[in-house]
mmCIF file of C-alpha atoms in Angstrom:
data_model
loop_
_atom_site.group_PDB
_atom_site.id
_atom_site.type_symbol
_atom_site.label_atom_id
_atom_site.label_comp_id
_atom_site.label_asym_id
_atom_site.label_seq_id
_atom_site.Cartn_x
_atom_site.Cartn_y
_atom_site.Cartn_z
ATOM 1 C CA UNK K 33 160.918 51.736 228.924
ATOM 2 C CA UNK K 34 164.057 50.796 230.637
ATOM 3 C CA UNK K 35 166.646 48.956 228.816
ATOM 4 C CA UNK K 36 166.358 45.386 228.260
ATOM 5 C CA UNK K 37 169.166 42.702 228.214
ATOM 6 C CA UNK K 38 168.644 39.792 225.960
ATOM 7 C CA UNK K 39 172.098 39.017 224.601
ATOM 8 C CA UNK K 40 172.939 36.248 226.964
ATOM 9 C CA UNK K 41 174.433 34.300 223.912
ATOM 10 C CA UNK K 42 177.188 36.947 223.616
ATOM 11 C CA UNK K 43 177.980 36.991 227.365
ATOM 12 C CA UNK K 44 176.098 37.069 230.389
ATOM 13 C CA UNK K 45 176.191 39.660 233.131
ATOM 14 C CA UNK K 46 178.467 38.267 236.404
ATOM 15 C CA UNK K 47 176.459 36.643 238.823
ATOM 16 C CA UNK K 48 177.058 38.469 242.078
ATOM 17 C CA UNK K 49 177.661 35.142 244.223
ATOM 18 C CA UNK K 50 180.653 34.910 241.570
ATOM 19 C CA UNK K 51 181.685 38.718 242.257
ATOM 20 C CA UNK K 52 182.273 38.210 246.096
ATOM 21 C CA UNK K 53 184.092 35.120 245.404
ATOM 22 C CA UNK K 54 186.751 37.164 243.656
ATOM 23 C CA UNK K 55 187.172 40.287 245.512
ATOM 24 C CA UNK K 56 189.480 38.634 247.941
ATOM 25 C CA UNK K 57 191.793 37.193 244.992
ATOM 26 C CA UNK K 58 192.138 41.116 244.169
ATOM 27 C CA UNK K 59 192.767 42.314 247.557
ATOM 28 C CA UNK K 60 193.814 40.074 250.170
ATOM 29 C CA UNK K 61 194.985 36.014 248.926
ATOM 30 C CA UNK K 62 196.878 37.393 245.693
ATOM 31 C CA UNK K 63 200.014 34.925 245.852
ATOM 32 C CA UNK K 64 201.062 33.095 242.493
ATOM 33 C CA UNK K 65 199.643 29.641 242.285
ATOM 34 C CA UNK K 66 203.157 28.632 241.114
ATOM 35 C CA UNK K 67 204.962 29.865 244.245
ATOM 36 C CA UNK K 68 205.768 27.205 246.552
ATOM 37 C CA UNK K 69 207.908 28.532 248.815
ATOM 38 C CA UNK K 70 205.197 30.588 250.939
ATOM 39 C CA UNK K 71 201.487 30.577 252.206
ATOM 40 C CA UNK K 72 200.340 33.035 249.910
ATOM 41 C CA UNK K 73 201.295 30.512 247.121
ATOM 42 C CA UNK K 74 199.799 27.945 248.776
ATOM 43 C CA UNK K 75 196.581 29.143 249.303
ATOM 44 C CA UNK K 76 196.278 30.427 245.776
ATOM 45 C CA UNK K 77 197.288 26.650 244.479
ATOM 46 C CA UNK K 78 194.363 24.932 247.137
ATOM 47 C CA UNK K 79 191.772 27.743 245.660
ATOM 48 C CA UNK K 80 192.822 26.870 241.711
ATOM 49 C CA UNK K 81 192.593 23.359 242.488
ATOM 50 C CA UNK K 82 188.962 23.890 244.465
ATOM 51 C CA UNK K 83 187.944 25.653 241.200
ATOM 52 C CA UNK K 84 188.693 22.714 239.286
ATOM 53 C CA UNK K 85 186.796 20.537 241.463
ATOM 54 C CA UNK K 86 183.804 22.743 241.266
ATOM 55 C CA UNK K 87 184.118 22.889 236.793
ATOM 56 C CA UNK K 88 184.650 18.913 236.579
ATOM 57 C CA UNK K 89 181.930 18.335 239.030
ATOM 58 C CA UNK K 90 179.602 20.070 236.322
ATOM 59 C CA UNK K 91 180.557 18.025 233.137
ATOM 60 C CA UNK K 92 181.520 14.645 235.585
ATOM 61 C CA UNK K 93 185.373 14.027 235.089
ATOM 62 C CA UNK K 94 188.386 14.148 237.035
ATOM 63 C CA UNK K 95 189.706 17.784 238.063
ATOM 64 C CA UNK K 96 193.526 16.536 236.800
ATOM 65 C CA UNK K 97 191.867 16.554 232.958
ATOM 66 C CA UNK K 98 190.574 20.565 233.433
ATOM 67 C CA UNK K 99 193.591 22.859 231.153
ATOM 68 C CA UNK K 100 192.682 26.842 232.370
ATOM 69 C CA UNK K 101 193.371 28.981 229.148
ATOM 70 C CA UNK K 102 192.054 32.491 228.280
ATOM 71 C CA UNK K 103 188.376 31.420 226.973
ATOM 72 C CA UNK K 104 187.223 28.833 224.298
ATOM 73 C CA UNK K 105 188.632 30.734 221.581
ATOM 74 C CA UNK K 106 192.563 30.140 223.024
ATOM 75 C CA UNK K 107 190.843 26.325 223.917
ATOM 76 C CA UNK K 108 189.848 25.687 220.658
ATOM 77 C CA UNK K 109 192.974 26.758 218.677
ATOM 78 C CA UNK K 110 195.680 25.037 221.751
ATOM 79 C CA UNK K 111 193.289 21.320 221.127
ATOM 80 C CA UNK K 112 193.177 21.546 217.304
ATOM 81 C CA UNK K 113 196.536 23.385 216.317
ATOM 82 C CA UNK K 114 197.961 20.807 219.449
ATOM 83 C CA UNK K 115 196.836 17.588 217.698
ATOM 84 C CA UNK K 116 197.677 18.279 214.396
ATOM 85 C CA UNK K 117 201.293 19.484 215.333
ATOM 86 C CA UNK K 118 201.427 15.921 216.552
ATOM 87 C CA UNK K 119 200.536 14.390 213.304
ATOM 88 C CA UNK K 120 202.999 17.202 211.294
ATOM 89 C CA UNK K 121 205.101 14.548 209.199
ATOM 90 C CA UNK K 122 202.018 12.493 207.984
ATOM 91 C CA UNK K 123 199.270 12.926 206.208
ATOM 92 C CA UNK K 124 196.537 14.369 208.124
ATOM 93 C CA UNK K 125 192.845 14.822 207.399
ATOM 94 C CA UNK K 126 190.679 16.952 209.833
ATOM 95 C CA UNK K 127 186.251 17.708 209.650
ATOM 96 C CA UNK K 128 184.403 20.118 210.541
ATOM 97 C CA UNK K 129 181.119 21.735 209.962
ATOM 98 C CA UNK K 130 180.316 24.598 208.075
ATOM 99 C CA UNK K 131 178.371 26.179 211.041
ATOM 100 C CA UNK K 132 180.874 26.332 213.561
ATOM 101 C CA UNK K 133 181.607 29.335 215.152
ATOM 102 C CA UNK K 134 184.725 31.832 213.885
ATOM 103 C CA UNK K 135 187.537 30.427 216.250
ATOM 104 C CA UNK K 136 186.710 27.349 214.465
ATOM 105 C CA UNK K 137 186.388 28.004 211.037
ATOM 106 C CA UNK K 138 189.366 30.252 210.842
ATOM 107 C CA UNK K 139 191.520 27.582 212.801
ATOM 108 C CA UNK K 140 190.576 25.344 210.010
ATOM 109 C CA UNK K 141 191.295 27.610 207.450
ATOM 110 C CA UNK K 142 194.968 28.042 208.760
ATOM 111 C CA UNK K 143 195.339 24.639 208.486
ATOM 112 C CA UNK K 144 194.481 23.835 205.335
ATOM 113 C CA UNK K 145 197.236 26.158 203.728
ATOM 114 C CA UNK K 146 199.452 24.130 205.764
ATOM 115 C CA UNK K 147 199.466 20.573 204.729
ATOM 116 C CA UNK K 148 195.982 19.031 206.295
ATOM 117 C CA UNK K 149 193.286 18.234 204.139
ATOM 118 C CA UNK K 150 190.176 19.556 205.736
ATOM 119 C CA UNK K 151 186.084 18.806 204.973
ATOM 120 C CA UNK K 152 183.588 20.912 205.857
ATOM 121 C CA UNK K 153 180.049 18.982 206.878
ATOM 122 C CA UNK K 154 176.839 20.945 205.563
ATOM 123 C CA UNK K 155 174.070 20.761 207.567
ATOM 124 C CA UNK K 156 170.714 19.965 207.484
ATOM 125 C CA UNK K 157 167.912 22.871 207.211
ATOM 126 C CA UNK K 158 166.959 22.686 210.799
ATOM 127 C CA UNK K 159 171.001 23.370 211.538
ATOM 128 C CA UNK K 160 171.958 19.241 212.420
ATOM 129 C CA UNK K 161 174.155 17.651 210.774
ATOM 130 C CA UNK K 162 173.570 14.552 208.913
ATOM 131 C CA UNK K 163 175.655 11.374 210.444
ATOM 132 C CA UNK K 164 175.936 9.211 207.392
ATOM 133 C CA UNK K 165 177.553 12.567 205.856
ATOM 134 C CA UNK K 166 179.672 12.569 208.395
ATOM 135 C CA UNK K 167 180.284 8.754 208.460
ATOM 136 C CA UNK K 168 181.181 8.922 204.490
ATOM 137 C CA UNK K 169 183.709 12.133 205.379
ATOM 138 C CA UNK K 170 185.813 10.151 207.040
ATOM 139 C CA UNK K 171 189.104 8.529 205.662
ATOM 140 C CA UNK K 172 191.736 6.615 206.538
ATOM 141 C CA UNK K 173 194.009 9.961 207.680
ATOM 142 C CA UNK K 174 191.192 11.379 209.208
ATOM 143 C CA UNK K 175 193.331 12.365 212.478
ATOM 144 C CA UNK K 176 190.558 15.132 214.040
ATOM 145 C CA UNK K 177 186.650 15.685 214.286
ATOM 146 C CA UNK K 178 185.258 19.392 215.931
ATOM 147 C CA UNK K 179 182.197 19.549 216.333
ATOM 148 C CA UNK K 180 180.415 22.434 218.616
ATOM 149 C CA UNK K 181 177.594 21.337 220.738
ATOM 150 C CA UNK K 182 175.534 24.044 220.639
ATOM 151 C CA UNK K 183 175.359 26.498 218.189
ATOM 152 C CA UNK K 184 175.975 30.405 219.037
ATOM 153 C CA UNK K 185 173.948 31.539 216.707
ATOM 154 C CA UNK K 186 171.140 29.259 216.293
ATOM 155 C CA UNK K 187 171.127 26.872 219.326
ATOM 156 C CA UNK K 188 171.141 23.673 217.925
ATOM 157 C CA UNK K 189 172.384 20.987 219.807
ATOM 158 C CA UNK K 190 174.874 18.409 217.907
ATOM 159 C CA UNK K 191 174.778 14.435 218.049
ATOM 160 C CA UNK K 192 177.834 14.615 219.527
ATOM 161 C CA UNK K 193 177.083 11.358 221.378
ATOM 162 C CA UNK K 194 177.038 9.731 218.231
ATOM 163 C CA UNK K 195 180.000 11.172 216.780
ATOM 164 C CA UNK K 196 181.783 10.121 220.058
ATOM 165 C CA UNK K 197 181.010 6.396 219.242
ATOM 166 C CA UNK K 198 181.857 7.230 215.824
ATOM 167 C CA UNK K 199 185.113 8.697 216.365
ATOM 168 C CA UNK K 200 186.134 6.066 219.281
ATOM 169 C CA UNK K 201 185.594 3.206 216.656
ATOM 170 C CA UNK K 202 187.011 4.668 214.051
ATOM 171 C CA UNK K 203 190.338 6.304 216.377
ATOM 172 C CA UNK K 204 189.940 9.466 215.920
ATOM 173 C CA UNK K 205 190.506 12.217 218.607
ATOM 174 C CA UNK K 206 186.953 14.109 218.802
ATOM 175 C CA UNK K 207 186.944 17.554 220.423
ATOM 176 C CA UNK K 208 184.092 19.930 220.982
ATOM 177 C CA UNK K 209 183.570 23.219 221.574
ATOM 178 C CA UNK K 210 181.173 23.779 224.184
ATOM 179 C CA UNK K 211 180.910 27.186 225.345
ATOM 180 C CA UNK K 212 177.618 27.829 224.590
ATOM 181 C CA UNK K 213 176.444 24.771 226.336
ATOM 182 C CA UNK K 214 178.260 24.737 229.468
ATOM 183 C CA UNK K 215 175.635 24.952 232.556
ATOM 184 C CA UNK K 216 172.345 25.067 229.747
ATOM 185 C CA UNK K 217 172.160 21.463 229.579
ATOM 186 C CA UNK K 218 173.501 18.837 231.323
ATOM 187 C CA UNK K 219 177.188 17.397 230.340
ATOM 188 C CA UNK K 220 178.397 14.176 231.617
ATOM 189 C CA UNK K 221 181.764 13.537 230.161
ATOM 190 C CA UNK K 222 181.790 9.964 232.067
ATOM 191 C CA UNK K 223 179.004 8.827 229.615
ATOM 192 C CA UNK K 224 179.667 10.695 226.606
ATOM 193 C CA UNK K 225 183.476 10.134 225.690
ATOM 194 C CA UNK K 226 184.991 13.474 224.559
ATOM 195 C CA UNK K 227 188.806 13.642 223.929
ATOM 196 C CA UNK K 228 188.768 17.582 224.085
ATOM 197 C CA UNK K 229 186.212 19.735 224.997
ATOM 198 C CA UNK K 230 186.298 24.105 225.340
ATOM 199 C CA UNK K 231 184.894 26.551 227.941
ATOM 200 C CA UNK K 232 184.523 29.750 228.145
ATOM 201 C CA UNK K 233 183.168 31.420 231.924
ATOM 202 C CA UNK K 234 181.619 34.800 230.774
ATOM 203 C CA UNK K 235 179.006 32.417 229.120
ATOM 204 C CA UNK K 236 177.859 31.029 232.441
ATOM 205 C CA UNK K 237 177.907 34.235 234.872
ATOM 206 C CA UNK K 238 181.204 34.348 235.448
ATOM 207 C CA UNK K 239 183.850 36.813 233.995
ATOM 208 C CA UNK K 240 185.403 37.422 230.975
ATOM 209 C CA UNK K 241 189.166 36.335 230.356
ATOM 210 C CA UNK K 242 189.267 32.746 231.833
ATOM 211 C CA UNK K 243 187.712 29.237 230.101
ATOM 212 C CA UNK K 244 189.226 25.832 230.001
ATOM 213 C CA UNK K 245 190.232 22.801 227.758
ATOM 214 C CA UNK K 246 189.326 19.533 229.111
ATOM 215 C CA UNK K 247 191.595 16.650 228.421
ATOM 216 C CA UNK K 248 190.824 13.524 228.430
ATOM 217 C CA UNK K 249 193.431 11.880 230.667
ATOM 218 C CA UNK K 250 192.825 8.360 229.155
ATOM 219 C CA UNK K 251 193.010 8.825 225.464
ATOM 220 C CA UNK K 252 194.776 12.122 225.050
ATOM 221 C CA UNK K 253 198.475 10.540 226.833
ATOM 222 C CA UNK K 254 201.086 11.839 224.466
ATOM 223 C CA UNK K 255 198.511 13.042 221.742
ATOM 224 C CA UNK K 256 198.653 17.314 221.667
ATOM 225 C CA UNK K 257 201.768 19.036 221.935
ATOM 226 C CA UNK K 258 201.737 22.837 223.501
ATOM 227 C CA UNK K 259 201.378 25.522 220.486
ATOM 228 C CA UNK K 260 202.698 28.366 223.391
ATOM 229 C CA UNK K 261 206.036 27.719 225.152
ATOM 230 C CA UNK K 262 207.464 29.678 228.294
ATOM 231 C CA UNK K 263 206.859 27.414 230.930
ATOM 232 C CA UNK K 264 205.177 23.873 232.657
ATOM 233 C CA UNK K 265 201.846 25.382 233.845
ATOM 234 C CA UNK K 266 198.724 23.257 233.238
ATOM 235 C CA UNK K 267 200.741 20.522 231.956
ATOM 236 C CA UNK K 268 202.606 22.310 229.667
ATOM 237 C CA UNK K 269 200.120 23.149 227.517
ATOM 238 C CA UNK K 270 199.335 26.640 228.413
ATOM 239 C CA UNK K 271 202.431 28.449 229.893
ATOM 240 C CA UNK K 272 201.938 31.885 231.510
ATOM 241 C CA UNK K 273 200.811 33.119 235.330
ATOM 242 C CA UNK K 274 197.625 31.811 235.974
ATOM 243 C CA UNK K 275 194.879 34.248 236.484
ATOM 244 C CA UNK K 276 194.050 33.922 240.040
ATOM 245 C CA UNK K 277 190.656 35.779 240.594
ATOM 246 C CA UNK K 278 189.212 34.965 237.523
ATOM 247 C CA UNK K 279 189.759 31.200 237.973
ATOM 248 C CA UNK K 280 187.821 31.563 241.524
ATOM 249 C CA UNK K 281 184.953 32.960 239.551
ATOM 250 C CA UNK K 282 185.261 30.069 236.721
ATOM 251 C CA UNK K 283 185.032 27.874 239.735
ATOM 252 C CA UNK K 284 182.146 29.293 241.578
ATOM 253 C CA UNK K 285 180.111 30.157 238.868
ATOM 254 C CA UNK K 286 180.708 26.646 238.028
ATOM 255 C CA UNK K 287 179.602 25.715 241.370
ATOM 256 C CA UNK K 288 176.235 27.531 241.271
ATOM 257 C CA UNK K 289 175.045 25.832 238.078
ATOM 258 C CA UNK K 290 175.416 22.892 239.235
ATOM 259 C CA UNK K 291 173.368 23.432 242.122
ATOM 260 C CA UNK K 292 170.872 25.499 240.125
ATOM 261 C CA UNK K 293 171.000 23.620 236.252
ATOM 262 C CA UNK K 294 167.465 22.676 236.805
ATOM 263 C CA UNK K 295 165.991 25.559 238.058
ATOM 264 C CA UNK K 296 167.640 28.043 235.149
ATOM 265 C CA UNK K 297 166.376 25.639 232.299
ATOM 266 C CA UNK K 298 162.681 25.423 233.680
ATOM 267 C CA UNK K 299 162.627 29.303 234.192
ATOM 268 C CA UNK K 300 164.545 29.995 230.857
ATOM 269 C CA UNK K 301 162.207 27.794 228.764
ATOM 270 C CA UNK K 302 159.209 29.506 230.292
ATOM 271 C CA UNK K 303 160.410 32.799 229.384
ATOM 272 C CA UNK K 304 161.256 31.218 226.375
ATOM 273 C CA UNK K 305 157.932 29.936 225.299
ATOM 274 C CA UNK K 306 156.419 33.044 226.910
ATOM 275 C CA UNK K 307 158.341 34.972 224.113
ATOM 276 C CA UNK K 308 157.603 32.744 221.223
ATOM 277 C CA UNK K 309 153.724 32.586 221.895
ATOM 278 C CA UNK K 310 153.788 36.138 221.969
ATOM 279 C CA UNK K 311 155.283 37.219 218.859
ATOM 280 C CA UNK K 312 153.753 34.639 217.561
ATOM 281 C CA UNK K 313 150.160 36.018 218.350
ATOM 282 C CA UNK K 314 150.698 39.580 216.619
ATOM 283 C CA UNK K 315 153.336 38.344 213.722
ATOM 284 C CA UNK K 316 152.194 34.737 213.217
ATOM 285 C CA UNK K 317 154.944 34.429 209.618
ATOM 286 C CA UNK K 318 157.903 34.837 212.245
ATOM 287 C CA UNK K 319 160.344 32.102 211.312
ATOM 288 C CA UNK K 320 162.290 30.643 214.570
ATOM 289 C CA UNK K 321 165.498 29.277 212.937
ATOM 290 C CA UNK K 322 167.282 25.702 213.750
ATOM 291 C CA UNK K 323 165.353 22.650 215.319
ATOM 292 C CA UNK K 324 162.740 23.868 217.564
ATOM 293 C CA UNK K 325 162.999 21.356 220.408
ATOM 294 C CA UNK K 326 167.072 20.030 219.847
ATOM 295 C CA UNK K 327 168.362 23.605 221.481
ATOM 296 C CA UNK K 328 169.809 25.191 224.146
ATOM 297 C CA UNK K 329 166.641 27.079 226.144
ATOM 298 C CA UNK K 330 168.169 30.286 226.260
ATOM 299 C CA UNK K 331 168.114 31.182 222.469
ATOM 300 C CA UNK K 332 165.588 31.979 220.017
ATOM 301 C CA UNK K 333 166.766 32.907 216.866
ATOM 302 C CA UNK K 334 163.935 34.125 214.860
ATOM 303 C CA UNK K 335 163.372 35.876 211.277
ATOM 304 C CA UNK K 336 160.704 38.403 209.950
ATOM 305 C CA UNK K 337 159.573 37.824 206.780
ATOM 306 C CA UNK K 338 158.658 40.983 204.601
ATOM 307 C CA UNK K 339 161.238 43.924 205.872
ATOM 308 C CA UNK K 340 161.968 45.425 202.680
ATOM 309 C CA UNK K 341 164.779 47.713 204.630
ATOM 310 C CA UNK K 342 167.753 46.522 206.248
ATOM 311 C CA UNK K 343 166.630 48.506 209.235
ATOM 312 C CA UNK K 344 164.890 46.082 212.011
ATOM 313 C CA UNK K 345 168.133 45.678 214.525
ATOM 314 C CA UNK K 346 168.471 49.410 214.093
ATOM 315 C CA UNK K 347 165.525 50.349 215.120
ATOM 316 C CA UNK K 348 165.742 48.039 218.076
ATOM 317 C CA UNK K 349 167.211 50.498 220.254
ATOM 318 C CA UNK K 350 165.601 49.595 223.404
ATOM 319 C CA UNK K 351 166.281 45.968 223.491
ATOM 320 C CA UNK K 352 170.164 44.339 223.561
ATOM 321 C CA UNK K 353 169.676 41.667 220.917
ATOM 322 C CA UNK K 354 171.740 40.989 217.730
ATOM 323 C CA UNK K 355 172.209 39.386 214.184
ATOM 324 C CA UNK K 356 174.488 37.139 215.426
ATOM 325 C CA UNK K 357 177.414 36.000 216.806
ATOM 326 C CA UNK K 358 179.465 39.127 218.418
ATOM 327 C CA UNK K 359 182.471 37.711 216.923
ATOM 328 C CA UNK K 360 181.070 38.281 213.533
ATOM 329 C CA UNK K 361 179.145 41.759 214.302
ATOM 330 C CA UNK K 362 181.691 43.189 212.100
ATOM 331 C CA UNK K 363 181.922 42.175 209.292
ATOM 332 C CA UNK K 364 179.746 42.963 206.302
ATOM 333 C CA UNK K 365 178.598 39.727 204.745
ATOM 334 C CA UNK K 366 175.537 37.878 205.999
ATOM 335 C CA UNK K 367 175.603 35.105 208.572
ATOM 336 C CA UNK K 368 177.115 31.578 207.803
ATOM 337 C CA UNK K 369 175.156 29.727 209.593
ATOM 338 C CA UNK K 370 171.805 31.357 208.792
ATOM 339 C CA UNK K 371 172.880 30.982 205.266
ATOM 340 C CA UNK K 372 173.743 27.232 205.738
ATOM 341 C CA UNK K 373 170.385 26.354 206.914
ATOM 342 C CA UNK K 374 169.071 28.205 203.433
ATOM 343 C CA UNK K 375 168.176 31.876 204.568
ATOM 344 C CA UNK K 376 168.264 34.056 201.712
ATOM 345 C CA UNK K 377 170.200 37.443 202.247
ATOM 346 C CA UNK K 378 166.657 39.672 202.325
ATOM 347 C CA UNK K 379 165.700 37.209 205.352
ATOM 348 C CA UNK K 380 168.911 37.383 207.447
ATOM 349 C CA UNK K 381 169.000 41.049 207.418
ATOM 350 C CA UNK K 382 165.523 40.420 209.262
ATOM 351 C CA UNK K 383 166.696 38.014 211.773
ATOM 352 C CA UNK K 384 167.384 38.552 215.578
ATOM 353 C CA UNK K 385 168.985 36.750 217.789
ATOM 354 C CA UNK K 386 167.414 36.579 221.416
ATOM 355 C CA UNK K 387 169.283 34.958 224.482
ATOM 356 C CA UNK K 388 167.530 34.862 227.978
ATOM 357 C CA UNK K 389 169.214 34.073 230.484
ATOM 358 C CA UNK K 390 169.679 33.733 234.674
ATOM 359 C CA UNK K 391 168.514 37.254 235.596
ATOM 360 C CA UNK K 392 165.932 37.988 232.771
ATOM 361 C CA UNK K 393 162.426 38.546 234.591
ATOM 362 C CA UNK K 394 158.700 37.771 233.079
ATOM 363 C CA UNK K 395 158.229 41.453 233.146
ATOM 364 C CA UNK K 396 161.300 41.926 230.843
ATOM 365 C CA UNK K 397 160.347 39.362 228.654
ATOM 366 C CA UNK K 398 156.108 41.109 228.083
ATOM 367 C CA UNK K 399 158.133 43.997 227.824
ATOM 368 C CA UNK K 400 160.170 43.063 225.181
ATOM 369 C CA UNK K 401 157.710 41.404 223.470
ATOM 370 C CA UNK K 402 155.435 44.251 222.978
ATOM 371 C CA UNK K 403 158.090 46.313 221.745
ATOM 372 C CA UNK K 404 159.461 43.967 218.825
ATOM 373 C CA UNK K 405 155.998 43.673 217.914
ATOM 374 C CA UNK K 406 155.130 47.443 217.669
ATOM 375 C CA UNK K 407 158.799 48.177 215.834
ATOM 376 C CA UNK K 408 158.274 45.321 213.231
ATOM 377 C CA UNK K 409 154.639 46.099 212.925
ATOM 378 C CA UNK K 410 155.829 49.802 212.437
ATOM 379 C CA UNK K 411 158.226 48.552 209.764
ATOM 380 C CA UNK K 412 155.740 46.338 207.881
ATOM 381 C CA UNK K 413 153.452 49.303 207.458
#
């Protein structure tokens, strides 16, 4: 049995569309967007600024309000740490939940040893949180609200319409991180009002190294100051040489989802269901974590009830899958967020997560399938 890849969560393989984009960024039109003075600058300023047409056009805002950075994680710390340093002589009161992912939670643990009071939302059992809780969180120095929009370990999608309306009542600046849901569901940024929101490429078939912040151009005027200094580039807020080839791929990978959103989400959920009915058929006590229908299509987080052993993702040799999020693989303790949705520690050690994505086929999937089944079954016995 060949090897089978179903760790889309954790980062997707580059679509090849995106690959030949690049290549001539590498080789040929490899000016500095910031050089002015010459055509090679020129033409790599027109293709950054194409590349943000093609990312706004997905979520439906203006290509001025897209900030590139490194990924989500350098997104998520440049909006939060960039609000708050706004609000540094006052009293300042930020929420979050306890699920979010690790660039979250640690941001948020920074800042409350330095002078912000800080709540963290529980959530409900099927991974949602609860908006009165949320409603009755809030204060009146409640400056910030982060909320991710899908989970990366579960799936679960967040009401962050809701919390918009919340927050824009209530003036306080909302931000999301959103790397799990960019080009998985459909984003519209003109109906939902976001103040911040973070991307991360390598999560939508493009490569590793770029994402984005946007910023709302409305409600954001004069509201984050830049956490990095060296220089003006993308509005101040993120100094450094911007990386060229990578952007391009951003861009077209950006491009191709919105042309093929649909498509991916009908095929995913098929192979989706395909996978669930399944397992489901030979181990009919599997446990599929976080609200069933509320989710991203690509993941399936799902436990095994009655592994004695901590041995199941070891003995999954043939499949890419994991426990979690990667940016958690090592460290000891059990998942957060499996814990926060009331898994005890003998049924997260027999969890997996699954992500299908773009290139996964219905042959991988039986495949797959069959071989979980004979492994756990092999376990059990």
């Amino acid at each position: 049995m060949k090897r089978i890849y179903l760790d889309n969560n954790s980062t997707t393989k580059i679509d090849e569309r995106v690959f030949e984009a690049m290549l001539p960024f590498l080789t040929e039109h490899y000016g500095n967007p910031s050089s002015t003075e010459h055509a090679f600058g020129w033409k790599a300023n027109d293709s950054v600024n194409v590349s943000r047409e093609h990312i706004s056009d997905l979520i439906n805002c203006s290509p001025n309000e897209i900030i590139f950075t490194s990924g989500a994680t350098e997104s998520n710390n440049i909006s939060i740490l960039g609000v708050l340093e706004r609000y540094k002589n006052q009293k300042k009161h930020a929420i979050t939940v306890n699920t979010e992912h690790k660039s979250i939670l640690d941001i948020f643990n920074y800042i409350e040893k330095n002078n912000t009071s800080t709540t963290y939302l529980d959530v409900q059992k099927n991974g949602i949180i609860d908006i009165n809780q949320l409603e009755d969180s809030i204060n009146d120095t409640t400056r910030l609200i982060s909320v991710m929009l899908a989970n990366n370990e579960i799936g679960v999608l967040q009401p962050i319409h809701k919390i918009s309306q919340i927050c824009r009542k209530q003036g306080i600046i909302f931000h999301v991180d959103a790397a799990q849901a960019l080009g998985k569901i459909h984003i519209n940024l003109n109906e939902t009002k976001i103040d911040l929101m973070s991307f991360s490429s390598h999560k939508i078939y493009g490569p590793k190294g770029i994402g984005c912040i946007y910023l709302n151009r409305e409600t954001m005027k004069n509201k984050i100051a830049p956490i990095i200094f060296g220089g003006d580039h993308e509005r101040g807020l993120r100094p450094g040489t911007l990386s060229l080839h990578n952007i391009v791929g951003f861009g077209k990978a950006c491009r191709i989802s919105k042309k093929d959103i649909d498509k991916d989400i009908n095929k995913i959920n098929e192979l989706r269901d395909l996978m669930i009915a399944n397992l489901m058929t030979h181990l009919p006590d599997m446990r599929i974590n976080g609200d069933v229908s509320k989710r991203i299509s690509g993941n399936l987080n799902v436990s095994f009830p009655g592994l004695v052993e901590k041995t199941l993702l070891k003995n999954l040799k043939k499949i890419a899958v994991s426990s979690g999020s990667a940016c958690t693989s090592a460290s000891p303790t059990p998942s957060h967020v499996l814990k926060a949705i009331g898994l005890d520690d003998s049924l997260i050690d027999s969890t997996i997560r699954i992500g299908i994505g773009r290139f996964n086929t219905e042959k991988e999937i039986k495949e797959a399938s069959k071989y979980i089944i004979k492994i756990i079954t092999k376990l059990k016995n």
